[in-house]
PDB file of C-alpha atoms in Angstrom:
ATOM      1  CA  MET A1164      12.301 -37.906   6.328  1.00  0.00           C
ATOM      2  CA  GLY A1165      11.905 -41.150   8.262  1.00  0.00           C
ATOM      3  CA  GLY A1166       8.243 -41.452   7.273  1.00  0.00           C
ATOM      4  CA  MET A1167       9.060 -41.295   3.592  1.00  0.00           C
ATOM      5  CA  GLN A1168      11.727 -44.007   3.911  1.00  0.00           C
ATOM      6  CA  PHE A1169       9.315 -46.187   5.905  1.00  0.00           C
ATOM      7  CA  GLN A1170       6.691 -45.851   3.171  1.00  0.00           C
ATOM      8  CA  LYS A1171       9.197 -46.799   0.469  1.00  0.00           C
ATOM      9  CA  ILE A1172      10.019 -49.991   2.359  1.00  0.00           C
ATOM     10  CA  PHE A1173       6.571 -50.814   3.758  1.00  0.00           C
ATOM     11  CA  VAL A1174       4.606 -50.902   0.480  1.00  0.00           C
ATOM     12  CA  PRO A1175       6.787 -53.552  -1.267  1.00  0.00           C
ATOM     13  CA  ILE A1176       7.058 -55.661   1.890  1.00  0.00           C
ATOM     14  CA  ALA A1177       3.288 -55.477   2.463  1.00  0.00           C
ATOM     15  CA  SER A1178       2.728 -56.482  -1.181  1.00  0.00           C
ATOM     16  CA  VAL A1179       4.939 -59.554  -0.831  1.00  0.00           C
ATOM     17  CA  VAL A1180       3.278 -60.480   2.468  1.00  0.00           C
ATOM     18  CA  LEU A1181      -0.155 -60.140   0.834  1.00  0.00           C
ATOM     19  CA  VAL A1182       0.832 -62.495  -1.985  1.00  0.00           C
ATOM     20  CA  VAL A1183       2.371 -65.040   0.424  1.00  0.00           C
ATOM     21  CA  VAL A1184      -0.680 -64.999   2.716  1.00  0.00           C
ATOM     22  CA  ALA A1185      -2.983 -65.334  -0.296  1.00  0.00           C
ATOM     23  CA  TYR A1186      -0.997 -68.356  -1.528  1.00  0.00           C
ATOM     24  CA  ARG A1187      -1.019 -70.042   1.888  1.00  0.00           C
ATOM     25  CA  ALA A1188      -4.743 -69.426   2.363  1.00  0.00           C
ATOM     26  CA  TYR A1189      -6.114 -69.991  -1.166  1.00  0.00           C
ATOM     27  CA  GLY A1190      -3.321 -71.404  -3.319  1.00  0.00           C
ATOM     28  CA  TRP A1191      -2.630 -70.092  -6.798  1.00  0.00           C
ATOM     29  CA  GLY A1192      -6.139 -68.635  -7.050  1.00  0.00           C
ATOM     30  CA  GLY A1193      -5.370 -66.445  -4.043  1.00  0.00           C
ATOM     31  CA  VAL A1194      -2.116 -65.311  -5.649  1.00  0.00           C
ATOM     32  CA  ALA A1195      -4.024 -64.341  -8.803  1.00  0.00           C
ATOM     33  CA  ILE A1196      -6.555 -62.330  -6.780  1.00  0.00           C
ATOM     34  CA  ALA A1197      -3.844 -60.655  -4.670  1.00  0.00           C
ATOM     35  CA  LEU A1198      -1.811 -59.720  -7.757  1.00  0.00           C
ATOM     36  CA  GLY A1199      -4.961 -58.444  -9.452  1.00  0.00           C
ATOM     37  CA  ALA A1200      -5.712 -56.249  -6.427  1.00  0.00           C
ATOM     38  CA  LEU A1201      -2.138 -54.901  -6.411  1.00  0.00           C
ATOM     39  CA  VAL A1202      -2.266 -54.110 -10.133  1.00  0.00           C
ATOM     40  CA  MET A1203      -5.626 -52.361  -9.652  1.00  0.00           C
ATOM     41  CA  TRP A1204      -4.177 -50.283  -6.805  1.00  0.00           C
ATOM     42  CA  LEU A1205      -1.177 -49.287  -8.960  1.00  0.00           C
ATOM     43  CA  LEU A1206      -3.440 -48.397 -11.886  1.00  0.00           C
ATOM     44  CA  LEU A1207      -5.624 -46.211  -9.651  1.00  0.00           C
ATOM     45  CA  HIS A1208      -2.589 -44.233  -8.492  1.00  0.00           C
ATOM     46  CA  PHE A1209      -1.203 -43.976 -12.015  1.00  0.00           C
ATOM     47  CA  THR A1210      -4.566 -42.818 -13.380  1.00  0.00           C
ATOM     48  CA  ARG A1211      -4.894 -40.147 -10.683  1.00  0.00           C
ATOM     49  CA  MET A1212      -1.383 -38.879 -11.388  1.00  0.00           C
ATOM     50  CA  MET A1213      -2.053 -38.716 -15.130  1.00  0.00           C
ATOM     51  CA  GLN A1214      -5.362 -36.880 -14.567  1.00  0.00           C
ATOM     52  CA  VAL A1215      -3.682 -34.273 -12.345  1.00  0.00           C
ATOM     53  CA  LEU A1216      -0.871 -33.739 -14.850  1.00  0.00           C
ATOM     54  CA  LYS A1217      -3.334 -33.567 -17.756  1.00  0.00           C
ATOM     55  CA  ARG A1218      -5.209 -30.753 -16.002  1.00  0.00           C
ATOM     56  CA  ALA A1219      -1.934 -28.978 -15.275  1.00  0.00           C
ATOM     57  CA  THR A1220      -0.909 -28.939 -18.955  1.00  0.00           C
ATOM     58  CA  ASP A1221      -3.647 -26.428 -19.774  1.00  0.00           C
ATOM     59  CA  ARG A1222      -2.314 -23.775 -17.376  1.00  0.00           C
ATOM     60  CA  PRO A1223       0.889 -21.728 -17.197  1.00  0.00           C
ATOM     61  CA  ILE A1224       3.612 -22.976 -14.882  1.00  0.00           C
ATOM     62  CA  GLY A1225       3.380 -21.360 -11.468  1.00  0.00           C
ATOM     63  CA  PHE A1226      -0.090 -19.811 -11.922  1.00  0.00           C
ATOM     64  CA  VAL A1227      -2.945 -20.166  -9.442  1.00  0.00           C
ATOM     65  CA  ASP A1228      -6.365 -18.498  -9.429  1.00  0.00           C
ATOM     66  CA  SER A1229      -5.977 -17.185  -5.870  1.00  0.00           C
ATOM     67  CA  ALA A1230      -2.808 -17.374  -3.814  1.00  0.00           C
ATOM     68  CA  VAL A1231      -4.773 -16.449  -0.683  1.00  0.00           C
ATOM     69  CA  MET A1232      -7.150 -19.400  -1.142  1.00  0.00           C
ATOM     70  CA  LEU A1233      -4.225 -21.734  -1.824  1.00  0.00           C
ATOM     71  CA  ASN A1234      -2.562 -20.517   1.370  1.00  0.00           C
ATOM     72  CA  ALA A1235      -5.744 -21.304   3.326  1.00  0.00           C
ATOM     73  CA  LYS A1236      -6.056 -24.823   1.861  1.00  0.00           C
ATOM     74  CA  LEU A1237      -2.461 -25.981   2.396  1.00  0.00           C
ATOM     75  CA  LYS A1238      -1.671 -28.433   5.192  1.00  0.00           C
ATOM     76  CA  PRO A1239       1.708 -29.763   6.297  1.00  0.00           C
ATOM     77  CA  GLY A1240       2.545 -33.264   5.110  1.00  0.00           C
ATOM     78  CA  VAL A1241       0.601 -33.277   1.823  1.00  0.00           C
ATOM     79  CA  ASN A1242       2.579 -34.393  -1.187  1.00  0.00           C
ATOM     80  CA  LEU A1243       3.497 -32.332  -4.231  1.00  0.00           C
ATOM     81  CA  LEU A1244       0.966 -34.150  -6.423  1.00  0.00           C
ATOM     82  CA  HIS A1245      -1.825 -33.101  -4.040  1.00  0.00           C
ATOM     83  CA  VAL A1246      -0.734 -29.435  -4.212  1.00  0.00           C
ATOM     84  CA  VAL A1247      -0.563 -29.623  -8.022  1.00  0.00           C
ATOM     85  CA  ALA A1248      -4.087 -31.083  -7.997  1.00  0.00           C
ATOM     86  CA  MET A1249      -5.311 -28.163  -5.840  1.00  0.00           C
ATOM     87  CA  THR A1250      -3.695 -25.491  -8.028  1.00  0.00           C
ATOM     88  CA  ARG A1251      -4.264 -27.302 -11.330  1.00  0.00           C
ATOM     89  CA  ALA A1252      -0.836 -26.035 -12.386  1.00  0.00           C
ATOM     90  CA  LEU A1253       2.760 -27.126 -11.942  1.00  0.00           C
ATOM     91  CA  GLY A1254       4.680 -24.924  -9.545  1.00  0.00           C
ATOM     92  CA  GLU A1255       7.547 -22.729 -10.649  1.00  0.00           C
ATOM     93  CA  LEU A1256      10.743 -24.303  -9.307  1.00  0.00           C
ATOM     94  CA  VAL A1257      12.593 -21.686  -7.224  1.00  0.00           C
ATOM     95  CA  SER A1258      15.330 -23.865  -5.698  1.00  0.00           C
ATOM     96  CA  PRO A1259      18.188 -25.429  -7.658  1.00  0.00           C
ATOM     97  CA  LYS A1260      17.149 -28.525  -9.574  1.00  0.00           C
ATOM     98  CA  ASP A1261      17.505 -31.896  -7.792  1.00  0.00           C
ATOM     99  CA  SER A1262      18.263 -30.358  -4.390  1.00  0.00           C
ATOM    100  CA  GLN A1263      16.526 -30.707  -1.036  1.00  0.00           C
ATOM    101  CA  PRO A1264      14.448 -28.927   0.094  1.00  0.00           C
ATOM    102  CA  GLU A1265      12.525 -28.164  -3.088  1.00  0.00           C
ATOM    103  CA  LEU A1266      10.913 -24.735  -3.295  1.00  0.00           C
ATOM    104  CA  PHE A1267       7.960 -24.157  -5.631  1.00  0.00           C
ATOM    105  CA  ARG A1268       6.049 -20.921  -6.188  1.00  0.00           C
ATOM    106  CA  TRP A1269       2.502 -20.290  -7.383  1.00  0.00           C
ATOM    107  CA  THR A1270       1.500 -16.714  -8.329  1.00  0.00           C
ATOM    108  CA  ASP A1271      -1.948 -15.267  -9.001  1.00  0.00           C
ATOM    109  CA  ALA A1272      -3.090 -12.359 -11.203  1.00  0.00           C
ATOM    110  CA  SER A1273      -2.630  -9.803  -8.390  1.00  0.00           C
ATOM    111  CA  GLU A1274       1.075 -10.791  -8.092  1.00  0.00           C
ATOM    112  CA  SER A1275       0.485 -12.421  -4.692  1.00  0.00           C
ATOM    113  CA  PHE A1276       2.373 -15.675  -4.443  1.00  0.00           C
ATOM    114  CA  VAL A1277       2.764 -18.715  -2.235  1.00  0.00           C
ATOM    115  CA  THR A1278       6.192 -20.308  -1.894  1.00  0.00           C
ATOM    116  CA  CYS A1279       6.067 -23.921  -0.703  1.00  0.00           C
ATOM    117  CA  GLU A1280       8.948 -25.927   0.734  1.00  0.00           C
ATOM    118  CA  PHE A1281       8.889 -29.676   0.104  1.00  0.00           C
ATOM    119  CA  ARG A1282      11.226 -32.202   1.713  1.00  0.00           C
ATOM    120  CA  GLN A1283      11.211 -35.686   0.206  1.00  0.00           C
ATOM    121  CA  GLY A1284       8.046 -34.747  -1.703  1.00  0.00           C
ATOM    122  CA  LYS A1285       6.053 -33.647   1.375  1.00  0.00           C
ATOM    123  CA  LEU A1286       5.000 -30.080   2.180  1.00  0.00           C
ATOM    124  CA  VAL A1287       6.878 -28.728   5.188  1.00  0.00           C
ATOM    125  CA  THR A1288       6.292 -24.970   5.206  1.00  0.00           C
ATOM    126  CA  TRP A1289       4.748 -22.327   2.993  1.00  0.00           C
ATOM    127  CA  GLU A1290       4.585 -18.551   2.906  1.00  0.00           C
ATOM    128  CA  LEU A1291       2.084 -16.165   1.347  1.00  0.00           C
ATOM    129  CA  VAL A1292       3.517 -12.883   0.048  1.00  0.00           C
ATOM    130  CA  ARG A1293       1.196 -10.121  -1.060  1.00  0.00           C
ATOM    131  CA  PRO A1294       2.503  -7.135  -3.031  1.00  0.00           C
ATOM    132  CA  ALA A1295       2.506  -3.761  -1.327  1.00  0.00           C
ATOM    133  CA  GLN A1296      -0.662  -1.857  -2.137  1.00  0.00           C
ATOM    134  CA  PRO A1297       0.002   1.481  -3.836  1.00  0.00           C
ATOM    135  CA  VAL A1298      -1.028   4.439  -1.722  1.00  0.00           C
ATOM    136  CA  ASP A1299      -4.108   6.097  -3.188  1.00  0.00           C
ATOM    137  CA  ALA A1300      -3.648   9.892  -3.472  1.00  0.00           C
ATOM    138  CA  THR A1301      -7.332  10.637  -2.833  1.00  0.00           C
ATOM    139  CA  THR A1302      -7.368   9.002   0.594  1.00  0.00           C
ATOM    140  CA  THR A1303      -4.101  10.492   1.905  1.00  0.00           C
ATOM    141  CA  THR A1304      -4.876  14.153   1.286  1.00  0.00           C
ATOM    142  CA  PRO A1305      -6.813  15.850   4.039  1.00  0.00           C
ATOM    143  CA  PRO A1306     -10.230  17.230   3.127  1.00  0.00           C
ATOM    144  CA  ALA A1307     -10.298  20.845   1.996  1.00  0.00           C
ATOM    145  CA  PRO A1308     -11.320  23.333   4.686  1.00  0.00           C
ATOM    146  CA  ALA A1309     -14.898  24.494   4.519  1.00  0.00           C
ATOM    147  CA  PRO A1310     -15.340  28.148   3.411  1.00  0.00           C
TER     148      PRO A1310
END
């Protein structure tokens, strides 16, 4: 939780420091370049977010091709946008809306699912659940005795 708060404070302060240093070093031309770089950085993040969400609109909510592969690719600390980019689908919200931690679930065609816990937008834990395999009658019966 502390890391997220630090990031919320650090980015605006670093932006202001960049503009001030640019002004002191290069005058108004430096300010123009620094502001241009900041706008470019914001546009890159906005474009990536829009691209991820555009891909997610074509898929059902909470669906993933393979829950097992998603489970293998997840790492603690990645943000929700990164997980949505990996799954190419929005997760199904399992927890109550606007509460912490947030729980999202992605399910595949075999009914296996991964439930991910996010705190302040960062992945904390996840769990893969696979459905119980039905017992096949042909493999449980002993072979017939030989005549």
